[in-house]
Amino acid sequence: MFCSTLRAVLLVLFVASVLRVGDCWGSMSLINRCFMPIDSGKCRGYFIRFGYDSETDKCIPFVYGGCRGNRNNFFTNEQCMQRCYMKFK
């Protein structure tokens, strides 16, 4: 009885710690995403996207080529503002 209870408690603690670490990594990826340089990528497509510019503290439009680049790449200005601008105020 004691061993099964101990295993259950340890399992709960382990799962809770993994979830907490996941929250931390999620926040870090958001910070990293917003502060990555705006990158058009390597391809030659022409897609208007928005990226957060930490120097001007604004989301600005740029041409995305369609591949590669990085995660500082949003479909709309509103999406960029929601993800980056408000998070660091």
Coordinates of C-alpha atoms in Angstrom, one line a residue:
M1 CA 0.0 0.0 0.0
F2 CA 2.7 2.4 1.0
C3 CA 4.7 1.8 -2.3
S4 CA 1.7 2.3 -4.5
T5 CA 0.8 5.5 -2.7
L6 CA 4.4 6.7 -3.0
R7 CA 4.5 5.9 -6.7
A8 CA 1.3 7.8 -7.3
V9 CA 2.6 10.9 -5.4
L10 CA 5.9 10.8 -7.3
L11 CA 4.1 10.5 -10.6
V12 CA 1.9 13.5 -9.8
L13 CA 4.9 15.5 -8.7
F14 CA 6.8 14.5 -11.9
V15 CA 3.8 15.5 -14.2
A16 CA 3.4 18.8 -12.3
S17 CA 7.1 19.6 -12.7
V18 CA 7.0 18.8 -16.5
L19 CA 4.0 21.1 -16.9
R20 CA 5.7 23.9 -15.1
V21 CA 8.9 23.6 -17.2
G22 CA 6.7 23.6 -20.3
D23 CA 5.2 26.9 -19.2
C24 CA 8.7 28.3 -18.8
W25 CA 9.8 27.1 -22.2
G26 CA 6.6 28.5 -23.8
S27 CA 7.4 31.9 -22.4
M28 CA 11.0 31.8 -23.5
S29 CA 10.1 30.8 -27.0
L30 CA 7.6 33.7 -27.2
I31 CA 10.4 36.1 -26.1
N32 CA 12.9 34.6 -28.5
R33 CA 10.3 34.6 -31.3
C34 CA 9.5 38.3 -30.9
F35 CA 13.2 39.3 -30.7
M36 CA 14.4 37.3 -33.6
P37 CA 15.5 39.5 -36.5
I38 CA 13.0 39.8 -39.3
D39 CA 14.0 37.3 -42.0
S40 CA 12.5 37.1 -45.5
G41 CA 13.8 33.5 -46.0
K42 CA 15.6 32.0 -48.9
C43 CA 12.7 31.4 -51.4
R44 CA 11.5 34.0 -54.0
G45 CA 7.8 34.1 -53.2
Y46 CA 6.1 37.3 -52.4
F47 CA 4.0 37.1 -49.2
I48 CA 3.3 40.2 -47.1
R49 CA 3.9 39.3 -43.4
F50 CA 4.5 41.2 -40.2
G51 CA 7.4 41.0 -37.8
Y52 CA 8.1 42.6 -34.5
D53 CA 10.9 45.2 -34.6
S54 CA 12.3 45.5 -31.1
E55 CA 14.2 48.7 -32.0
T56 CA 11.0 50.6 -33.0
D57 CA 8.7 48.7 -30.7
K58 CA 6.3 48.1 -33.6
C59 CA 5.2 45.3 -35.9
I60 CA 6.2 46.1 -39.4
P61 CA 5.3 44.6 -42.8
F62 CA 7.9 42.7 -44.7
V63 CA 8.1 40.4 -47.8
Y64 CA 8.4 36.7 -46.9
G65 CA 9.8 34.5 -49.6
G66 CA 7.8 31.4 -48.6
C67 CA 10.4 29.2 -46.9
R68 CA 12.9 29.2 -44.1
G69 CA 13.1 32.5 -42.3
N70 CA 12.3 32.3 -38.6
R71 CA 9.3 32.5 -36.2
N72 CA 9.1 36.3 -36.1
N73 CA 6.7 36.0 -39.0
F74 CA 3.0 36.7 -38.5
F75 CA 0.1 36.7 -41.0
T76 CA -1.4 39.9 -39.7
N77 CA -0.3 43.1 -37.9
E78 CA -2.9 42.3 -35.2
Q79 CA -1.5 38.8 -34.6
C80 CA 2.0 40.3 -34.3
M81 CA 0.8 43.0 -31.9
Q82 CA -1.1 40.4 -29.7
R83 CA 1.9 38.1 -29.5
C84 CA 4.8 40.6 -29.1
Y85 CA 3.9 44.2 -28.4
M86 CA 1.6 43.7 -25.4
K87 CA 3.8 41.0 -23.8
F88 CA 6.7 43.3 -23.0
K89 CA 4.8 46.4 -21.7

